[in-house]
mmCIF file of C-alpha atoms and ligand atoms in Angstrom:
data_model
loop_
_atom_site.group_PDB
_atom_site.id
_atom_site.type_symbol
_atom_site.label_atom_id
_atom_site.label_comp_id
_atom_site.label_asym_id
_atom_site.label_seq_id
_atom_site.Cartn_x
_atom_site.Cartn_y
_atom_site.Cartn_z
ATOM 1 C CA UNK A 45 237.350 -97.458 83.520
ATOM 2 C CA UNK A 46 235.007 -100.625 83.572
ATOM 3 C CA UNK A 47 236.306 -102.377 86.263
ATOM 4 C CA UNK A 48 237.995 -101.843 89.304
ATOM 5 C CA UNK A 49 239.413 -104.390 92.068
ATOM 6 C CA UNK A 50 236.624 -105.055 94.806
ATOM 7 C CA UNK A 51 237.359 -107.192 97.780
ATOM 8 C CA UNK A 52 239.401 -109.201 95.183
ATOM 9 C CA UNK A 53 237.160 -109.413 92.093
ATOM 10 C CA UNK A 54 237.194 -107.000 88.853
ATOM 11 C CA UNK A 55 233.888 -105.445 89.171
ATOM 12 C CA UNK A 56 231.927 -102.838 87.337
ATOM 13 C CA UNK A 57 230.885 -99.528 88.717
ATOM 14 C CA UNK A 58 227.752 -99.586 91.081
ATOM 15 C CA UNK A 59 226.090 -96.701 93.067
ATOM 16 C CA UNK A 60 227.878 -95.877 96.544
ATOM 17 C CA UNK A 61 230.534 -98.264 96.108
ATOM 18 C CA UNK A 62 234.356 -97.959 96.019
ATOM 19 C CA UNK A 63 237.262 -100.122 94.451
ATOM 20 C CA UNK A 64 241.290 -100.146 93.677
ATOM 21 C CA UNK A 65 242.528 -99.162 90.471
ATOM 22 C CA UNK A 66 244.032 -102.467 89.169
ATOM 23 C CA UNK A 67 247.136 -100.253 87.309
ATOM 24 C CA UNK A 68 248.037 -97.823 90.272
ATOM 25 C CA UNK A 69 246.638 -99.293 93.172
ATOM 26 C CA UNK A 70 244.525 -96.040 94.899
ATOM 27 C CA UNK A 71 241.105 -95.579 95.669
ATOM 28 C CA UNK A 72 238.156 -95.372 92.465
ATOM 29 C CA UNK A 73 234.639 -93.847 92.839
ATOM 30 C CA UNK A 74 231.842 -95.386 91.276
ATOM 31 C CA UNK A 75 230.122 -92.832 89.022
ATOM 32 C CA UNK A 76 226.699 -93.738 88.314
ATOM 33 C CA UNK A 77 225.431 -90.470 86.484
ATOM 34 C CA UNK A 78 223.004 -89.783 83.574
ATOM 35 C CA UNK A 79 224.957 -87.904 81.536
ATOM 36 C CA UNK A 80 227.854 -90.514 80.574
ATOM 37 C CA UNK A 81 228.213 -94.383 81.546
ATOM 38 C CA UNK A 82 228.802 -95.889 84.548
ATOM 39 C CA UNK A 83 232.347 -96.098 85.329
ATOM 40 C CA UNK A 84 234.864 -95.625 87.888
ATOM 41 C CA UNK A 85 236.881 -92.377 88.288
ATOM 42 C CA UNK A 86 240.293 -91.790 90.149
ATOM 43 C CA UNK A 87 239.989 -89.026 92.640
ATOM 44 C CA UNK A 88 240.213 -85.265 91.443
ATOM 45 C CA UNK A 89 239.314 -87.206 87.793
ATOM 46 C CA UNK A 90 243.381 -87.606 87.573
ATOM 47 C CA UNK A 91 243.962 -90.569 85.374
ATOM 48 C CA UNK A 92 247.165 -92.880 86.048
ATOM 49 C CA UNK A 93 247.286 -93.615 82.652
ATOM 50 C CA UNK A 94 248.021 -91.082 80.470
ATOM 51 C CA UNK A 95 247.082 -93.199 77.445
ATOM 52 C CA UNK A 96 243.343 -93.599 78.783
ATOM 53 C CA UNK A 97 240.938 -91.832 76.862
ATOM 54 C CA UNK A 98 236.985 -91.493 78.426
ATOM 55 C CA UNK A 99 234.622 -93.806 77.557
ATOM 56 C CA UNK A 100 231.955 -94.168 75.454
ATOM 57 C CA UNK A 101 228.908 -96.507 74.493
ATOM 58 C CA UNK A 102 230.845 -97.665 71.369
ATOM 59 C CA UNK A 103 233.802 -98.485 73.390
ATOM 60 C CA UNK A 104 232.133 -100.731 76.072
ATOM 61 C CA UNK A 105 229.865 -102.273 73.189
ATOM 62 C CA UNK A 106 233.249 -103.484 72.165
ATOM 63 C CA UNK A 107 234.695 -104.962 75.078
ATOM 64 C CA UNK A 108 232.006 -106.519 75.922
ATOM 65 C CA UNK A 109 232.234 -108.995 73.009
ATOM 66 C CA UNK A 110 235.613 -110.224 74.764
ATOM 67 C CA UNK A 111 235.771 -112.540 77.669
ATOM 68 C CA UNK A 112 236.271 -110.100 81.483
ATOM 69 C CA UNK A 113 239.744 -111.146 82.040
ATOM 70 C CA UNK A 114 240.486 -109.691 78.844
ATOM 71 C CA UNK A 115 239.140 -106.336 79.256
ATOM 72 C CA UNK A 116 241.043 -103.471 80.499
ATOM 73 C CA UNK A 117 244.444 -105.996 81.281
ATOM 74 C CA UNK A 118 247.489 -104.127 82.576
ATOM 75 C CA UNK A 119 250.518 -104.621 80.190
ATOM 76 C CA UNK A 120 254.224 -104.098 81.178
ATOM 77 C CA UNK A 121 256.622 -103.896 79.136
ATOM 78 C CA UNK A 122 260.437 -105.030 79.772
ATOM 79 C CA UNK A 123 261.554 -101.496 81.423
ATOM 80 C CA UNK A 124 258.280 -101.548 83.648
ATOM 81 C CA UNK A 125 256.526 -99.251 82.180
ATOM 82 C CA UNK A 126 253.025 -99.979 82.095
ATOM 83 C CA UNK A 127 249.417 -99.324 80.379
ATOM 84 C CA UNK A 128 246.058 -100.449 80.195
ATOM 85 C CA UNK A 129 245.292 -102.172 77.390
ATOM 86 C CA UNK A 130 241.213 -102.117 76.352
ATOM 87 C CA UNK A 131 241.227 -105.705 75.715
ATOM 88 C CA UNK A 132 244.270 -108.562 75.000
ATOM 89 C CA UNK A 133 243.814 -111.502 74.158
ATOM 90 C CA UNK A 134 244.763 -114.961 75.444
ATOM 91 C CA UNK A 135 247.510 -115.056 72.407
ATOM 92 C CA UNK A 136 248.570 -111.367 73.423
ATOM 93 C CA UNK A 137 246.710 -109.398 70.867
ATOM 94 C CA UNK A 138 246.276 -105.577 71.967
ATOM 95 C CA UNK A 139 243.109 -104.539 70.669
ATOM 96 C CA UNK A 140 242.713 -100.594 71.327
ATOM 97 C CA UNK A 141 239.391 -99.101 70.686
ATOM 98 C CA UNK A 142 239.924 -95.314 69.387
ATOM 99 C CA UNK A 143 237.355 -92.835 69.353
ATOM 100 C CA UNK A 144 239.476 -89.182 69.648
ATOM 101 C CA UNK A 145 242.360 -88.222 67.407
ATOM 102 C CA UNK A 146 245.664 -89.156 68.462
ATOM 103 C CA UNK A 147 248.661 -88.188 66.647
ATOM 104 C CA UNK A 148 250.952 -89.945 64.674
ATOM 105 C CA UNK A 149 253.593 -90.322 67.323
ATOM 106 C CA UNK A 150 251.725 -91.014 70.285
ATOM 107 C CA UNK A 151 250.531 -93.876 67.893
ATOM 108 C CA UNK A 152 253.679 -95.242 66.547
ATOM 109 C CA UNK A 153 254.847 -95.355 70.874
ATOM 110 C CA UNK A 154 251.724 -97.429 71.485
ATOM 111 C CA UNK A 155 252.373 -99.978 68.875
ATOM 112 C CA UNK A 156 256.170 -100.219 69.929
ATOM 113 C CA UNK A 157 254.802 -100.478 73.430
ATOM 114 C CA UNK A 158 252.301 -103.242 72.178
ATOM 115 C CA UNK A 159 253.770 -104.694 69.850
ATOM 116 C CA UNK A 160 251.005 -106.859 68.624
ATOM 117 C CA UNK A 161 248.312 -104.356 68.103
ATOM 118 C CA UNK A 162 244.907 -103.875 66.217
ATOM 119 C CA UNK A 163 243.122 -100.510 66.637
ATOM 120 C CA UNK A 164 239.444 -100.231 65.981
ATOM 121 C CA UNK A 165 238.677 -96.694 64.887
ATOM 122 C CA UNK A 166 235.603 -95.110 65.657
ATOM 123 C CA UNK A 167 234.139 -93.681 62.117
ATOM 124 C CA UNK A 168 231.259 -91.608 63.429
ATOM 125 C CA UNK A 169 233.093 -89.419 66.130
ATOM 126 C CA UNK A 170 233.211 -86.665 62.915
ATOM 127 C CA UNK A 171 229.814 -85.879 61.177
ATOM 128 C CA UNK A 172 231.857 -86.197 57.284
ATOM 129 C CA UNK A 173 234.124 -88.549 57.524
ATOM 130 C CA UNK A 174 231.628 -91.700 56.876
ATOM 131 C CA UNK A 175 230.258 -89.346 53.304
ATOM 132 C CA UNK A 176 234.402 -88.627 52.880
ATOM 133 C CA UNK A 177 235.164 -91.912 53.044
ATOM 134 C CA UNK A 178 232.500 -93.436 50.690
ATOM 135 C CA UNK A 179 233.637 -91.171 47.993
ATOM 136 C CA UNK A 180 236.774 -91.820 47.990
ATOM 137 C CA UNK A 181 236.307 -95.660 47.919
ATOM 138 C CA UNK A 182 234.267 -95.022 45.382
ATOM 139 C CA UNK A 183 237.095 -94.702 42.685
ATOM 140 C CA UNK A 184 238.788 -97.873 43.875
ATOM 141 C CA UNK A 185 239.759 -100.576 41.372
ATOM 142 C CA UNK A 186 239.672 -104.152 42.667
ATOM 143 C CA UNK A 187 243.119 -105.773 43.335
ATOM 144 C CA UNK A 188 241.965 -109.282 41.852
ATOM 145 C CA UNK A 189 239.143 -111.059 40.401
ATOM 146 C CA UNK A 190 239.792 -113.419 43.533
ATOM 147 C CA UNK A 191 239.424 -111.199 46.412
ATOM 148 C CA UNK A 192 237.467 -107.945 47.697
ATOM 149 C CA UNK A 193 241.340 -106.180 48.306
ATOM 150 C CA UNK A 194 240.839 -102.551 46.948
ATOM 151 C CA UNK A 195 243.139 -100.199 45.576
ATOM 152 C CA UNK A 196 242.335 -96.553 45.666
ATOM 153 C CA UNK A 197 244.648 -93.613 44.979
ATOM 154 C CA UNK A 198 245.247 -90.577 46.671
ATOM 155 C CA UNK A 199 244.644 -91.370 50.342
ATOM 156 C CA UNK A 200 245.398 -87.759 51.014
ATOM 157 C CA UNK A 201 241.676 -86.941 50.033
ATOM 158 C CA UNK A 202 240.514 -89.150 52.752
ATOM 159 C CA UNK A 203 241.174 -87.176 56.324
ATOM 160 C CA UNK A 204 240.246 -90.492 58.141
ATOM 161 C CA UNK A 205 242.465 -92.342 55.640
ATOM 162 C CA UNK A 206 245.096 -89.938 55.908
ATOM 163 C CA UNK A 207 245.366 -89.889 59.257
ATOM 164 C CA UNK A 208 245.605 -93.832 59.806
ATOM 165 C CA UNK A 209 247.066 -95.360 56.619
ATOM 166 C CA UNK A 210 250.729 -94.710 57.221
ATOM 167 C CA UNK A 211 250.601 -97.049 59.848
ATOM 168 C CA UNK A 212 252.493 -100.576 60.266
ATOM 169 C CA UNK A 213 249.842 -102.060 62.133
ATOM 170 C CA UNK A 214 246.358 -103.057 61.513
ATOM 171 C CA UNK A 215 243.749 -100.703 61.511
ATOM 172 C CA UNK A 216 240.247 -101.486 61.338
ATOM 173 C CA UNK A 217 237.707 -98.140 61.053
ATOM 174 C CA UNK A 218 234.184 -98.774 62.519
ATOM 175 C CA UNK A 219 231.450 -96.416 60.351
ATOM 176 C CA UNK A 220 228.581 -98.997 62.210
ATOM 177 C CA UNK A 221 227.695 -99.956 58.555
ATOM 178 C CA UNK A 222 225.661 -102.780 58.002
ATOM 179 C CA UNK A 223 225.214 -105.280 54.387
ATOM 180 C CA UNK A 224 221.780 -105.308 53.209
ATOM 181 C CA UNK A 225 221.573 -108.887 55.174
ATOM 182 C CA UNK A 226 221.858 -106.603 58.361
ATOM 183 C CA UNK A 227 225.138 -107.854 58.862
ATOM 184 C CA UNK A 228 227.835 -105.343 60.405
ATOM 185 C CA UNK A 229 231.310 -104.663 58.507
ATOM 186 C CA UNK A 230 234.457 -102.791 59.688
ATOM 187 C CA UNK A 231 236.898 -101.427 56.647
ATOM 188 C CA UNK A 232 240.430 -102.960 57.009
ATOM 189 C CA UNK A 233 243.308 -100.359 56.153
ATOM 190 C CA UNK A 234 246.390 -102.697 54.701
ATOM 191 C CA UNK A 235 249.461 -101.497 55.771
ATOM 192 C CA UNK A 236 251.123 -99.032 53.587
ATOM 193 C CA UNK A 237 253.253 -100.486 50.997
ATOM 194 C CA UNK A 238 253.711 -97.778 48.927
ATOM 195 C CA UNK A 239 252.988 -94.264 49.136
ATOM 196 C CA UNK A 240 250.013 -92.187 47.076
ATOM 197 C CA UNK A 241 247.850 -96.021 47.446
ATOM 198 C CA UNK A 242 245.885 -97.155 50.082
ATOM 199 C CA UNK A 243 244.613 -100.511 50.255
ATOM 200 C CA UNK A 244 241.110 -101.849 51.973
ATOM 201 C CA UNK A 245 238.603 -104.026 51.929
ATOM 202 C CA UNK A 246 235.299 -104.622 53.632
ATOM 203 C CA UNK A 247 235.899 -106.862 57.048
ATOM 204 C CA UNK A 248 232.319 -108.367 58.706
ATOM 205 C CA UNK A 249 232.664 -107.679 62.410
ATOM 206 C CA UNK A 250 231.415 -110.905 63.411
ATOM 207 C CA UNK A 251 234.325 -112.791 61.847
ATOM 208 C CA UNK A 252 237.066 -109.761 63.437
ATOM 209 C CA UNK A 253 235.472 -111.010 67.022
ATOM 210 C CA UNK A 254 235.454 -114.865 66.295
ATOM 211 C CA UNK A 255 239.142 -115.047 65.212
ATOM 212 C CA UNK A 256 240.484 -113.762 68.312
ATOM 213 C CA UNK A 257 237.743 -115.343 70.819
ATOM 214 C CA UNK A 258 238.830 -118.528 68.879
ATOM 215 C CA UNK A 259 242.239 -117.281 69.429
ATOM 216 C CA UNK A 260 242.865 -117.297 65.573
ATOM 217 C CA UNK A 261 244.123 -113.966 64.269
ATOM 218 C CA UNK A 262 247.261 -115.108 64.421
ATOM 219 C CA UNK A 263 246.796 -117.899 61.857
ATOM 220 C CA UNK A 264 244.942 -114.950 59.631
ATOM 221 C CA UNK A 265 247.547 -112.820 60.010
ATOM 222 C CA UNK A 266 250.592 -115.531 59.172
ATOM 223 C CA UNK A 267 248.413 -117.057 56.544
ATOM 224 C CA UNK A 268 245.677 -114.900 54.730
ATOM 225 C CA UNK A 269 247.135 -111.780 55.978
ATOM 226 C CA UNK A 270 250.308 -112.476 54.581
ATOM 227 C CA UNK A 271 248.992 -113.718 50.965
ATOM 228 C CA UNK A 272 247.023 -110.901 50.402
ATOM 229 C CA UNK A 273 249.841 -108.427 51.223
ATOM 230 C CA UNK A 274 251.939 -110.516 48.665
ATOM 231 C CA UNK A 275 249.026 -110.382 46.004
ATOM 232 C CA UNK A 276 249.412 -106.761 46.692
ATOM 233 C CA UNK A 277 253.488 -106.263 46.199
ATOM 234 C CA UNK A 278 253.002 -108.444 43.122
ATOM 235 C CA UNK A 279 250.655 -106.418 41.047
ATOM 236 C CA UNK A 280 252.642 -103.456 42.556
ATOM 237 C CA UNK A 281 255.510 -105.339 40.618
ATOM 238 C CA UNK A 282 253.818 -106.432 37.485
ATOM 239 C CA UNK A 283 252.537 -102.183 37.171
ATOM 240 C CA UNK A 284 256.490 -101.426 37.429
ATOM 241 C CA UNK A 285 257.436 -103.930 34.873
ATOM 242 C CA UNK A 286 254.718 -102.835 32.995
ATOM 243 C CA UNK A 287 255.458 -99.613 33.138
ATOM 244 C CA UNK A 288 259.182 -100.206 31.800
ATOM 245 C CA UNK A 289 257.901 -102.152 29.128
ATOM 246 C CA UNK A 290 255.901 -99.123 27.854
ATOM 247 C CA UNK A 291 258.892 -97.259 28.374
ATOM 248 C CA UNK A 292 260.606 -99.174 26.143
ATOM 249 C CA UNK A 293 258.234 -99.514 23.534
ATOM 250 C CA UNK A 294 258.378 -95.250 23.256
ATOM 251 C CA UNK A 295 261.987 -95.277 23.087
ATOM 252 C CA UNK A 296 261.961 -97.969 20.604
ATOM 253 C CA UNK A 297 259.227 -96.213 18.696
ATOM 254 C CA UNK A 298 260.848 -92.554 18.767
ATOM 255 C CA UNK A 299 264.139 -94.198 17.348
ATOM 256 C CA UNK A 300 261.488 -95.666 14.267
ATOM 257 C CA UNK A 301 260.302 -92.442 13.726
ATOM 258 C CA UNK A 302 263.617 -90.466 14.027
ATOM 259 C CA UNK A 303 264.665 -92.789 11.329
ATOM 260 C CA UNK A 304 266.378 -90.903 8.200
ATOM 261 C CA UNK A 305 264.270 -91.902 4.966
ATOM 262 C CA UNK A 306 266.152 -94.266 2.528
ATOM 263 C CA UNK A 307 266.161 -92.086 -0.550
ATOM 264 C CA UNK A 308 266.353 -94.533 -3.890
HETATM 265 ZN ZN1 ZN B 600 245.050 -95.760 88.698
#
């Protein structure tokens, strides 16, 4: 963890010093090593939350574009149960920084736990994915001249994608790419709407870390959000239409052709 409770305050890990886990209450040691950041450790390297996954650079980088009080904030939910969340928000916004695997159900627990969740994926943890996942966006169409929403088929062929796009919630994967301007994006997966199409579209990081320090993702999420995912179910629509239109148009033409000749 970043912070522990010393003589009242959250504090981060020094050398020689001690704290109190703010979820369980028992003793942390400082770990001031070479080999990984400086953090605090339970005792016996026991962790009281099962959910808490080690540290890395990319995960403190994170954090520490929110406020303190918003990293590492205990949430309970109505039974008691309770987790540490890597950052909320002031407007309760989990946002959960994920750099190992974690399986589809542990997932779909933590966003029923959370609720209101965004998870940041880390792109880089496996040396193919970034080359997998540029390949496969390559065959995207665009959703509308309007917008930068793209479709692309067969998510399956994407392990990152496949692995993340059947969720409900937002999911935002971090390859650390940049625009030629030198300005970082993320990749927003849409929720899955239908099956056998994923929808994305570029996301600049700066603008994902604004709109909840300006505590305004939930007006893009009830607003924007919202009319892109409608854009989305109405092209979805206007294929299917389309698509039984053509349908027609064969049956119509096979009954043409199927036609007995008028003999005079
Ligand atoms: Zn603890």
């Amino acid at each position: 963890m970043k912070y522990a409770i010393v003589n009242g305050i959250k504090t981060e890990a020094s050398k020689g010093i001690t704290g109190i886990c703010p979820c369980c209450g028992s003793l942390l040691i400082a770990k001031c090593g070479e080999l990984r950041i400086n953090h605090w450790a339970h005792k016996g390297n026991r962790n009281c939350d099962p959910w808490w996954e080690n540290e890395t650079e990319w995960h403190r980088s994170w954090k520490d574009h929110f406020p303190t009080d918003w990293q590492e904030v205990i949430h309970f939910d109505k039974d008691g149960e309770k987790h540490i969340a890597d950052v909320k928000t002031l407007n309760n916004w989990i946002l959960e920084f994920q750099h190992s695997y974690i399986n589809p159900a542990e997932r779909r627990s933590r966003n029923h736990f959370y609720g209101k969740i965004t998870w940041i994926v880390d792109g880089t943890r496996r040396k193919n994915d970034l080359k997998q996942f540029s390949t496969w966006v390559s065959t995207r169409t665009q959703v509308s001249p309007k917008n930068l929403i793209f479709k692309v088929s067969f998510p399956e062929e994407c392990r990152l994608i496949n692995e993340w796009e059947d969720d409900n919630a937002l999911v935002f994967l971090d390859f650390n790419q940049t625009t030629q301007d030198g300005d970082s994006f993320l990749w927003l997966i849409f929720p899955t709407i239908t099956k056998g199409t994923a929808y994305v579209a570029c996301f600049p990081k700066k603008r994902f870390v604004e709109l909840h320090n300006k505590l305004q993702f939930d007006n893009f999420v009830q607003n924007e959000l919202n009319e892109i995912m409608n854009i989305i179910r109405n092209g979805i629509a206007r294929n299917k239409n389309q698509d039984q239109r053509s349908a027609l148009l064969m049956n119509a033409e096979n009954k043409f052709r199927k036609k007995p000749r008028i003999r005079l």
